[in-house]
Structure formats: C-alpha cells, structure tokens
Coordinates of C-alpha atoms in Angstrom, one line a residue:
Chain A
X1 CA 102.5 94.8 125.7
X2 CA 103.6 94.5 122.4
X3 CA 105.3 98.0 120.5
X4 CA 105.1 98.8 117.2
X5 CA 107.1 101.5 116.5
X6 CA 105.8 103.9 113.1
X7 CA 108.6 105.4 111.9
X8 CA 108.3 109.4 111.6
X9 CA 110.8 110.8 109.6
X10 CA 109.0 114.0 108.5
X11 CA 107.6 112.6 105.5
X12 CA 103.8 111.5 104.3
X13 CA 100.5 110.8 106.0
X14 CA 101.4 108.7 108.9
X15 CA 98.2 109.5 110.5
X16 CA 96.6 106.5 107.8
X17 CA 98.5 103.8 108.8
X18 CA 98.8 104.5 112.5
X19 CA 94.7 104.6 112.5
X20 CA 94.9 101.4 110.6
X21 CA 97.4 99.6 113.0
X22 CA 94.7 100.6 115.7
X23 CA 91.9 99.7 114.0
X24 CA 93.8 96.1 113.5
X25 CA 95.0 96.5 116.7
X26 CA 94.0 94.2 120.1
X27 CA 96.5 95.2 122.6
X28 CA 99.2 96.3 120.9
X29 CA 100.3 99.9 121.8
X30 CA 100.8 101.9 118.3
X31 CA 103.7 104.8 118.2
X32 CA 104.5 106.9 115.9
X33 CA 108.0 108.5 116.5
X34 CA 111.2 109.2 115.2
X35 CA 112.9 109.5 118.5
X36 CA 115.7 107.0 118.6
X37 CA 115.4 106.2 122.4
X38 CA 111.5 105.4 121.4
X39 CA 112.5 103.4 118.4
X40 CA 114.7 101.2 120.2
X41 CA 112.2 100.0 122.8
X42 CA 109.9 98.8 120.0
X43 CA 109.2 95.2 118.9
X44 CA 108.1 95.9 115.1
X45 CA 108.6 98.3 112.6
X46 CA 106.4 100.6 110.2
X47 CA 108.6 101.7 107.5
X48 CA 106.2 104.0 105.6
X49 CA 106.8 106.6 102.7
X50 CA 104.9 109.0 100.6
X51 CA 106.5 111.7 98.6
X52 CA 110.2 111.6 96.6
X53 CA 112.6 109.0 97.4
X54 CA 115.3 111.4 98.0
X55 CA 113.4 113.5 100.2
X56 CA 112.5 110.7 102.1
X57 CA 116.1 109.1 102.4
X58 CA 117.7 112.3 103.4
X59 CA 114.5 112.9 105.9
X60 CA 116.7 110.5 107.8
X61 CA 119.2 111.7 110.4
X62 CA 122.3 109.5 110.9
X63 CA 120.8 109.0 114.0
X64 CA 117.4 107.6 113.2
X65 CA 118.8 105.6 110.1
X66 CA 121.4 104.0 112.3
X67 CA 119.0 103.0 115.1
X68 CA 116.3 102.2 112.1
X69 CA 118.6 99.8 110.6
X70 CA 119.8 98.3 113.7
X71 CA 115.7 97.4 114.2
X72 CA 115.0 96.1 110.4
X73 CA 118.2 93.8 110.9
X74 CA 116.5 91.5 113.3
X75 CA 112.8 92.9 114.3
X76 CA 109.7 92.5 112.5
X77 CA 109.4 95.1 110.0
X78 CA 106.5 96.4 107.5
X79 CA 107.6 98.5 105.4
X80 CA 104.9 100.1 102.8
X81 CA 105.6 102.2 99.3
X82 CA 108.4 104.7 99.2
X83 CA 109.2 102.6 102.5
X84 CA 109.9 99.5 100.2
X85 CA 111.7 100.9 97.9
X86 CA 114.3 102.6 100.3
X87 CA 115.0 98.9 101.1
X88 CA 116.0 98.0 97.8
X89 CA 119.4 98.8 96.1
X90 CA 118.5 101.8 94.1
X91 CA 116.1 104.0 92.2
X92 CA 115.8 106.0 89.3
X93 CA 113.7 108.9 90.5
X94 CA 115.3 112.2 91.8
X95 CA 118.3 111.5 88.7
X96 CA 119.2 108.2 90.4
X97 CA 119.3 107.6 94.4
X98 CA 121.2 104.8 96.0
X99 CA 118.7 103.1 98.5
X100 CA 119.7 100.8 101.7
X101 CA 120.4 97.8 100.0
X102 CA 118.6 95.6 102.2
X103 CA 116.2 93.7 99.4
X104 CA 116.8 92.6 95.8
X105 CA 116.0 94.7 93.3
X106 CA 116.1 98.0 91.2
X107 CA 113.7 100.9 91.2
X108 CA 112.8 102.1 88.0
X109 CA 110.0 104.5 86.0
X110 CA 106.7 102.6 85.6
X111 CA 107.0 101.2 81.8
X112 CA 105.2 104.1 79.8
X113 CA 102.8 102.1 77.3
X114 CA 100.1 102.9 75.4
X115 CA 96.6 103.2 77.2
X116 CA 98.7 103.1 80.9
X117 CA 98.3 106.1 83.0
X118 CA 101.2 106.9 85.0
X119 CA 101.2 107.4 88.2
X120 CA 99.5 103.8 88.8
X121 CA 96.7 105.1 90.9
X122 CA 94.1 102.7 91.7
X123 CA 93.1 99.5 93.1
X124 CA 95.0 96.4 91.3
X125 CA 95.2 92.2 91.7
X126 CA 98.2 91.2 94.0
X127 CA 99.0 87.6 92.5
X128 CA 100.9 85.9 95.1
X129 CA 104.2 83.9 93.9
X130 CA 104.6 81.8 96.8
X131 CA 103.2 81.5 100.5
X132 CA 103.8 83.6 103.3
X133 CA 102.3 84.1 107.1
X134 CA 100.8 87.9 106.4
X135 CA 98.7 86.4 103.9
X136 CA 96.5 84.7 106.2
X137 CA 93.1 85.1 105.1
X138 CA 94.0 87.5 102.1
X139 CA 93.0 85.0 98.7
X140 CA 95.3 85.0 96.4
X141 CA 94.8 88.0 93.4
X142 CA 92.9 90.4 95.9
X143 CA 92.9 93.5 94.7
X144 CA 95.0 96.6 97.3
X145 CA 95.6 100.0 96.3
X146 CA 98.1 101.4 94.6
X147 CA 99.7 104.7 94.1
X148 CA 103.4 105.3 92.7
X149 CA 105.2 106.3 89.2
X150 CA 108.4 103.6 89.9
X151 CA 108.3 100.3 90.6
X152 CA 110.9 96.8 91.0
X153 CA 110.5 95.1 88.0
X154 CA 112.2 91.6 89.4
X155 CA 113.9 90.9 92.4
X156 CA 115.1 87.5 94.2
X157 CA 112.8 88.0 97.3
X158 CA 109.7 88.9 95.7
X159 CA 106.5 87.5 96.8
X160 CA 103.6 88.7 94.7
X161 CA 103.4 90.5 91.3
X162 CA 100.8 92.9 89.7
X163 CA 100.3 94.0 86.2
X164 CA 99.6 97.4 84.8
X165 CA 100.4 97.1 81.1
X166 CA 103.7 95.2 82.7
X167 CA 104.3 93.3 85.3
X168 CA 106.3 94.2 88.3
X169 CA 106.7 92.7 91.9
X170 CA 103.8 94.2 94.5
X171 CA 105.4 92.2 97.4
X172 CA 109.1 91.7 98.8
X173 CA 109.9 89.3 101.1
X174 CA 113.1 88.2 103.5
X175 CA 113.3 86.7 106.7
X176 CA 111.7 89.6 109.1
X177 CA 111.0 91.9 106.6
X178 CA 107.5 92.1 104.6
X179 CA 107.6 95.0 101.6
X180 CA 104.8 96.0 99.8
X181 CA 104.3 98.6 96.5
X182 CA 100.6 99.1 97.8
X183 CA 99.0 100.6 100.7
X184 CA 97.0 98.3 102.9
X185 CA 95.8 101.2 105.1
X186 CA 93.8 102.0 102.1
X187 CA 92.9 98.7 101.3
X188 CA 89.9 98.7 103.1
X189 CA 88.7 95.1 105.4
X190 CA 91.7 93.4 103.3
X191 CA 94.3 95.7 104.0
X192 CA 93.2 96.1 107.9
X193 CA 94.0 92.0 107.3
X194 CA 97.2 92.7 106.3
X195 CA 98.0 94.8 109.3
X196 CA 96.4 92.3 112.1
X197 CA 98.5 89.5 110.0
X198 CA 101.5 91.7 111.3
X199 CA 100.6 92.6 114.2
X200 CA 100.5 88.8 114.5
X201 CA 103.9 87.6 112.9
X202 CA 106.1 86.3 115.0
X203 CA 109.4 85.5 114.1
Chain B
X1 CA 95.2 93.6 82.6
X2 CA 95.8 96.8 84.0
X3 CA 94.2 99.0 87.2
X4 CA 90.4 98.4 88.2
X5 CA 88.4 101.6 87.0
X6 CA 87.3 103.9 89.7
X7 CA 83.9 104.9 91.0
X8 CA 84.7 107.8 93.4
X9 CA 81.2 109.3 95.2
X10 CA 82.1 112.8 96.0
X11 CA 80.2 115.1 99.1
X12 CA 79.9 118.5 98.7
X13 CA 80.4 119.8 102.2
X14 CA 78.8 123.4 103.0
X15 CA 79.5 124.1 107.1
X16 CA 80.0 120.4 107.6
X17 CA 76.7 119.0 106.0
X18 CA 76.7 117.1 102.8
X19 CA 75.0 119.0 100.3
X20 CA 74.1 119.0 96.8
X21 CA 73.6 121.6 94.2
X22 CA 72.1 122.4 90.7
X23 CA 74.8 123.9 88.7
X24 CA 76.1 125.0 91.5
X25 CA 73.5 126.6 92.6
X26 CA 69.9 125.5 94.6
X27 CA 71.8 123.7 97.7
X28 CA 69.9 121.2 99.4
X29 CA 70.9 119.4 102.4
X30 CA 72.0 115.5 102.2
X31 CA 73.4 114.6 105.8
X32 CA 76.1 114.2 108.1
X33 CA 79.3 113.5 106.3
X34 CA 81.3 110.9 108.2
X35 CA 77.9 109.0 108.5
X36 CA 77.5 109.2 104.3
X37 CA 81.6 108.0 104.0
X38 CA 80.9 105.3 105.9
X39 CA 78.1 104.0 104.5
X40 CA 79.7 104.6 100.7
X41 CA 82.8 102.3 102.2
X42 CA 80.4 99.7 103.2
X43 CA 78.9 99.7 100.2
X44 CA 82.7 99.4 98.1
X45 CA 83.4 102.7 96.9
X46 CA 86.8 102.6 95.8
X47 CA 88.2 105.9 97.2
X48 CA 85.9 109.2 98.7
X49 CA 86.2 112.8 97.4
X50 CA 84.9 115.8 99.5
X51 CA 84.6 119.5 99.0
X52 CA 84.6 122.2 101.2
X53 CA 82.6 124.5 98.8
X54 CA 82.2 127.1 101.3
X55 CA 86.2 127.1 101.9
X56 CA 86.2 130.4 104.4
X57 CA 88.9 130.9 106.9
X58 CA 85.8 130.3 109.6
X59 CA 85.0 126.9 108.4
X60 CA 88.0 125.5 108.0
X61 CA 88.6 123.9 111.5
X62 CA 85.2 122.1 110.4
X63 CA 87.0 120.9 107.6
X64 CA 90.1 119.4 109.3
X65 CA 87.9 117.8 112.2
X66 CA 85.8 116.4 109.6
X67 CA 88.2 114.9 107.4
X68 CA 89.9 113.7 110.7
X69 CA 86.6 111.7 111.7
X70 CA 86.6 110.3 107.9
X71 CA 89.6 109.1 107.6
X72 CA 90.0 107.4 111.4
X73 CA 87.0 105.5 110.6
X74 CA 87.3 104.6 106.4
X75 CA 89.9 102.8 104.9
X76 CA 89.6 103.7 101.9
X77 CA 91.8 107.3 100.3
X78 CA 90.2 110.1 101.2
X79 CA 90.6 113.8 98.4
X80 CA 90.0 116.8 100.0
X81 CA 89.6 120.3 98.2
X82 CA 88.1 123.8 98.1
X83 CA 89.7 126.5 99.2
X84 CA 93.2 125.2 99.2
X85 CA 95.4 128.0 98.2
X86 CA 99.0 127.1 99.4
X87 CA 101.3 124.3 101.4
X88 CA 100.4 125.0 104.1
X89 CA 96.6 124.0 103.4
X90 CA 97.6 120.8 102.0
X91 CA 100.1 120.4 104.9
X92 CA 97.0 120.9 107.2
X93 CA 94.8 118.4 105.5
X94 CA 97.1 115.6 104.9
X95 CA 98.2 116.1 108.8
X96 CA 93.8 115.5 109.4
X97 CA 94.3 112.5 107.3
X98 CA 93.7 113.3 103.4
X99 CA 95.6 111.1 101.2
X100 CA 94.7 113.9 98.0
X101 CA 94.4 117.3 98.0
X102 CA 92.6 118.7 95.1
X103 CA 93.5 122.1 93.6
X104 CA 91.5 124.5 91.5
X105 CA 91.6 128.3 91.4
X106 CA 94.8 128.4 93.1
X107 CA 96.5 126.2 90.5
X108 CA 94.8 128.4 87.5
X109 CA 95.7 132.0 88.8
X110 CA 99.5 130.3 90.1
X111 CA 100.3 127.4 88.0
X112 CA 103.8 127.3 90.0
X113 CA 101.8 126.4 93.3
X114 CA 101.2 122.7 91.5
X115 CA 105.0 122.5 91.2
X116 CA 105.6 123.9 94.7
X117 CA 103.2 121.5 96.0
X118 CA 104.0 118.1 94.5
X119 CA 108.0 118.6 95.2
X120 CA 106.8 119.2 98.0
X121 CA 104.1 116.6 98.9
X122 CA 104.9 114.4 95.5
X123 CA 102.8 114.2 92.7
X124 CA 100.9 111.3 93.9
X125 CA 98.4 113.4 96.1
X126 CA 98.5 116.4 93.9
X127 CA 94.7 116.6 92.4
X128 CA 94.4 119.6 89.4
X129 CA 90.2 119.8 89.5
X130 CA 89.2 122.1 86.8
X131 CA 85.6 123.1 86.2
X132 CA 85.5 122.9 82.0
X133 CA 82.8 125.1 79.9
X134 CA 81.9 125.4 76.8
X135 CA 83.0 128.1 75.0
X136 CA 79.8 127.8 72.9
X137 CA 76.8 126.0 72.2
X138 CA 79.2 123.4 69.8
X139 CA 80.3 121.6 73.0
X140 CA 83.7 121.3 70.8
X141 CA 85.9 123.6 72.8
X142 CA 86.1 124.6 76.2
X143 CA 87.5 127.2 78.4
X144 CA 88.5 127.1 82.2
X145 CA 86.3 128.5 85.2
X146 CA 86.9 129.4 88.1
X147 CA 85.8 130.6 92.1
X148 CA 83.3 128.1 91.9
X149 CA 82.5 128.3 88.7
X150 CA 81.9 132.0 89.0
X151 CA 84.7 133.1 86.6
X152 CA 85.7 132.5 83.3
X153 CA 88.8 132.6 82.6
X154 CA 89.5 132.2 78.9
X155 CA 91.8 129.9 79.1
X156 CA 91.7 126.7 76.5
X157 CA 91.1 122.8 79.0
X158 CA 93.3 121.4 76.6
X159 CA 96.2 123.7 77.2
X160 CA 95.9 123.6 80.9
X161 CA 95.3 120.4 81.5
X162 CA 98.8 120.0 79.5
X163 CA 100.5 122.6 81.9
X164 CA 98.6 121.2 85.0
X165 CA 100.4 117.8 84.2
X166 CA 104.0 119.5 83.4
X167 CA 104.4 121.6 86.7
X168 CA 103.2 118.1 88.5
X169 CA 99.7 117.5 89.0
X170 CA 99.2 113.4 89.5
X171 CA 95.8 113.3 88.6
X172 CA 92.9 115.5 86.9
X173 CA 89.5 116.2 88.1
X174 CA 87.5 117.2 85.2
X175 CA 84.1 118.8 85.8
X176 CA 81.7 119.8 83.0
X177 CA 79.9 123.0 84.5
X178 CA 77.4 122.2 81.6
X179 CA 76.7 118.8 83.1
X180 CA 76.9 119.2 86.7
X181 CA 73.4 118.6 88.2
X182 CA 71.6 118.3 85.1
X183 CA 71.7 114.2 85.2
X184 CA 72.0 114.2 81.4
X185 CA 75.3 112.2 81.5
X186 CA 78.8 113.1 81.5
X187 CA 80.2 115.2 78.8
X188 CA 81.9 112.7 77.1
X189 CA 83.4 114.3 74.2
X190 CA 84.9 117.0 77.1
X191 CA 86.8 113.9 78.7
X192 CA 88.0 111.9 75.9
X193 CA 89.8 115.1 74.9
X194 CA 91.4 115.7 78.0
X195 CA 92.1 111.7 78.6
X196 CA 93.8 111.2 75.2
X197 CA 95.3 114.6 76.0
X198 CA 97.8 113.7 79.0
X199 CA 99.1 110.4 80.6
X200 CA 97.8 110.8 84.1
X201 CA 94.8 109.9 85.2
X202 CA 91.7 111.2 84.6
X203 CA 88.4 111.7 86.9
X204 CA 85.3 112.7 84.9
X205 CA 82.3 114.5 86.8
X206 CA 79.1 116.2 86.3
X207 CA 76.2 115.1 84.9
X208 CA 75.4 111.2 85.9
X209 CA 71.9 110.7 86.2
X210 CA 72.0 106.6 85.8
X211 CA 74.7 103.6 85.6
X212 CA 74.6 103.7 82.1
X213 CA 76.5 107.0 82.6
X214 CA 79.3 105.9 84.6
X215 CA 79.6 103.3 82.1
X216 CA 79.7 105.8 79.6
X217 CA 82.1 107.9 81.2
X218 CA 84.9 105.4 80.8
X219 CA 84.0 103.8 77.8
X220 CA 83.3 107.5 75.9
X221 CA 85.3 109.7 77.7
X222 CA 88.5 107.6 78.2
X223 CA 88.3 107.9 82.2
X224 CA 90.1 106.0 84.5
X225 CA 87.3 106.9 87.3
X226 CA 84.0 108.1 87.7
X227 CA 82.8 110.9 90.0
X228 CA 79.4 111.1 91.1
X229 CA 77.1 113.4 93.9
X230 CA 73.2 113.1 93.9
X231 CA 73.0 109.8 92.3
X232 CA 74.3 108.1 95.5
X233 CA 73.3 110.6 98.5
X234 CA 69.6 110.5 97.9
X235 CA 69.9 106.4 97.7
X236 CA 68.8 106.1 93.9
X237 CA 71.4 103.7 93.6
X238 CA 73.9 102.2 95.9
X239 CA 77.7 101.9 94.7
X240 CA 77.3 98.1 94.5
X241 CA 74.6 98.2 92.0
X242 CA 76.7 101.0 90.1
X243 CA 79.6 98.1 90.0
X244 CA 77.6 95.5 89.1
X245 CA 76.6 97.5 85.9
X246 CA 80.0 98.3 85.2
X247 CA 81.2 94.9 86.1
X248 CA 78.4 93.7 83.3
X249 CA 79.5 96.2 80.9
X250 CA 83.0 94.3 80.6
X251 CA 84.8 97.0 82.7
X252 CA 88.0 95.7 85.2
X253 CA 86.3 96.4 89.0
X254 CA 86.8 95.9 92.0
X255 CA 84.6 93.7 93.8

C-alpha cells in the first residue's frame, strides 16, 4: 500500500489536509507524523504550513529536516503554502528568513495597492503557464483558495500565476516536487482533484 | 482582476442546533448543523462561518465534535467563534478542524489577546468580529458592543477596528446590531467606513433580506464578503441563485 507521509512539525491545521488526502484517497494509507523512522518509510510527501515562516522553519528539528529533505530530494512531494515557500530561497517576513533553497524564487510582502486587501484571502483564478500531470481534469483558470500576506513574485520553475492587483506565481514546479501558494484542501471538488492527481503521480 | 467576492452563510449554533434569532433575541430552531454545511457546500458557498452563541464551558465538547463532523465532510474553510477567550480555545478548535477562529469580547476587553493569538496561530485565521451600534438615531457613528450584544462599551468602530488590525487581526467581521434580523439590508454606510478604514478584509453582516443586499453590501459598503443567516436556512434562496445575482451585477465570483 502506498504511504503518504503528512509532515507534522507542530505547526497549522493538519487535520484539513489529512481529511482531504482521505477523502481523495482509494487505498492509500494517510499519516500524519513527524517521527523520522515513520517519515522514512513513506512514498510521498505533504509539506504543509500555516502560521509564520520562521516559526515553521525552526518547528523543524535537525532531525526531521534532515530526514525531510533526504524524502523531497527524490520522493514525490506536495508541498502547500507556508510549505512552498520554505522551499524557496528566502522570505521577507519575520525581518528576513533564509528558506531551503530547493525552488526558484524570493518571498516577498504581497504588493500593497490601492483597493487590495492584504492578507489575500479568498478564492482566485490559477492560470496555468505550462502543462503538468496534477492538473489532470483541473481547466485551466479554476479558481482555489487562497490565504497568505507574501508571495514569489517570479521564479524559473513556476507553473501557474494568479493576480491580485499583481501578479505572482500560484504554482512551482521541479521534477518530484509540486508547490502551490493555495490550499486545495479548501478548494472544494477541485482541490480534492488536486490531491487524487497526487495521490496518482508517479514519478 | 483581483480575489472573487465572498458569500459566507453563517449558522448560529445554540447546543448544537442551527438557530436563528431577531436581534438576537426570539431563537427559533433551523436544523442539524453538519447537515445545513453540507448542503451550503453543495450549493457553492465559498467558505462557512458558525457560532457557538451559547459558548458555556458545558457545551463546548459539542462545539469541537461539531466542527470536527464539519470540516471532515466540507471542503471548504470553516470560522469558528463565540466564547473563545484565550489560545488555548483557538488551539482546541483549529485541532477539530477550524481554519478561522473569530474573536469578539475577548479581543475588546484584552486587545493584547489578538496579538498573542496571531504570533501565535498567524494572522491568517485570526477573525476580530465586532457587533457595531449606533451611537444614535444618525446611523453616522457607532460604538462597540459586546457579551452578545448585551454591553456597550463606548468605544468608537472606527478606532477599534484600527487597533484590532495593528495587534494582528487578518480579517474583520462586522455586524450591525441595528440590522441583524430585521432583513432591511446591511448597514452600508457602517461598512464602507470600516472598509475604507483598514487594509484587511472586511466581512459585512446583519440585515440581508434579498440578493439585492448582498449586492449592496459590496458595492456600498466596500466588502470583500457577505455574511448571511435566515435568508439561506429557511430556503428563501439557495447560494447559487445569490451568485447568480451577484455574478449579473458585474461582481468577480466564483462559479
């Protein structure tokens, strides 16, 4: 039986995208953990995150960052919000936070404009740049739900872009690893797509 | 192009039954609440909002197993409030599966709990609800109430809604006590103040009695979402007819 391992480091509601995953779910066996030992017998990764970057990066032991890394270097990984933008080089919240490095691309405040709320909080279109397997059945410039203050404003793997006053990239994409701004565990039928598009991936 | 506007149905939960008053007052039953989120999420609402408005310590486990059975079954984010009135609560009802946790007394009589809790949570599922009246029959000014609407408080909306967004608060539930239940519309001149007040997002409540209002409640009052109880429970109107008359108005929806 496929594992998919959902990574618990202390932070956010986990119990939304574990639910999703089953709902999504045919025979895989869904765990939510952040025991090393567990993590390391799992086939995929859920790299979620809600909360402040730098609570969430120092939420990780050496331990569980070692053996989390060691996963998202070769496994198929999903990683969702705050997750995403741990994988990306840096960020500007919390007076600047260096990430993991493992995607393209800055993390900075949300453009404040005229007429634009911040934090983006809502559903929004996800405009797809170019093709990928996990939007199987998704059409292009379906809306998901968002909810953050920072975003990547440009990036060499990114996939999809949304706008709210300005642009920014809603999807990251390299080899095993699928990144995205929104969360599809509260995208309703589209998002439970998303997941069983995953769940599906093979690599 | 920018964020789709919000319709958000909201249950009033009293011992876990959906329920609805007048003004607060005159509660009348409207059904089981998992059964009424589901069917809202069927019919597209674009996130759910429930209150515990009884809120005592011999409820609460209700609450939690209530707002478990919600979110394990819609897929859709899920604000909780009443009664919260430190971390812990919040701790409790994001662990049952809330993805907000709205504030209100707490916040007003310990504005450093907002800060405590969004360094805590962040400020993305901090909600500051604040029950707005006015302070006279100009509808020009209004003060803050709390306990349920049972106490006012003196203090100026305006000014707290700027504090509320300083210690950390990620969103604002604005109700009009003068509104609520009386299906004359939302008090529109209440929530263009607040929304051209502050930069976060801003939920407008009380009042709707048709679409038109909803409509109203954006265009008017500046909100970024739409709150609404009776209109929906008793079936008057489904949420897809209220999108389709927003969609027709020119608003940015989801459909």
């Amino acid at each position: 039986m496929t594992k998919i391992a959902v990574i618990d480091y202390g932070m956010g509601n986990l119990h939304s995208v574990s639910k999703a995953l089953e709902a999504a779910s045919t025979n895989e066996e869904i765990l939510v953990t952040s025991e090393p030992e567990l993590i390391k017998t799992a086939d995929k990764i859920v790299l979620p995150g809600v909360g402040a970057i730098k609570d969430c990066l120092e939420a990780f032991s050496d331990e569980l960052r070692r053996t989390t890394l060691e996963l998202i270097s070769n496994k198929p990984t999903l990683a969702i919000c705050v997750g995403m933008q741990m994988l990306l080089e840096s960020s500007e919240e919390n007076e600047g936070v260096t990430c993991l490095k493992i995607l393209d691309g800055k993390i900075v405040k949300i453009p404040p404009l005229i007429d634009i709320k911040v934090p983006h909080m809502g559903w929004n279109k996800v405009n797809f740049m170019s093709d990928h397997f996990l939007w199987k059945k998704i059409p292009d410039r379906s809306f998901f739900y968002f909810v953050h203050s920072y975003c990547c404003l440009s990036s060499s793997d990114a996939i999809s872009e949304t706008s709210h006053g300005t642009n920014f990239i809603s999807t990251l994409s390299k080899e095993n690893i699928f990144a995205v701004q929104f969360h599809p565990e509260k995208s309703q039928n589209l998002g439970l797509q998303l997941y069983k598009n995953f769940l599906d991936w093979k690599i | 192009m920018s964020v789709a506007k919000r319709i958000i149905p909201c249950l009033d939960v009293d011992k876990g039954r959906v329920v609805k008053g007048v003004n607060f007052v005159n509660i009348k039953d409207a059904g089981d609440p998992v059964e009424i989120a589901k069917r809202y999420d069927e019919q597209g609402a674009d996130e759910l909002t429930m209150l515990d408005i009884t809120a005592s310590s011999e409820t609460r486990e209700t609450t939690y197993k209530t707002v478990e059975s919600i979110a394990g079954q819609v897929f859709i984010p899920l604000t909780v409030g009443g009664g919260v009135r430190n971390t812990q609560d919040i701790k409790r009802l994001l662990r049952s599966g809330a993805d907000k946790v709205s504030i209100n007394t707490a916040a007003v009589e310990n504005p450093d709990f907002i800060k405590e809790a969004s360094d805590k949570f962040g400020s993305q599922c901090i909600v500051v609800a604040i029950d707005a009246k006015s302070i006279d029959d100009t509808f020009t000014s209004w003060e803050v109430v709390t306990y349920g609407g049972r106490k006012r408080t003196g203090i100026d909306v305006l000014q707290w809604v700027q504090n509320a967004k300083d210690y950390g608060a990620g969103e604002i539930l604005l109700t009009s006590m003068d509104r609520d239940g009386t299906k004359e519309g939302f008090d529109n001149k209440l929530t263009k103040a607040v929304s051209s007040a502050i930069s976060i997002p801003v939920i407008a409540s009380g009042g709707v009695g048709n679409l038109q209002h909803l409509v109203d409640g954006i265009k008017e009052g500046g909100a970024e979402a739409v709150l609404a109880a009776s209109i929906f429970h008793y079936s008057e109107f489904t949420i897809q007819e209220a999108k389709n008359a927003m969609l027709e108005s020119g608003l940015e929806i989801r459909i």
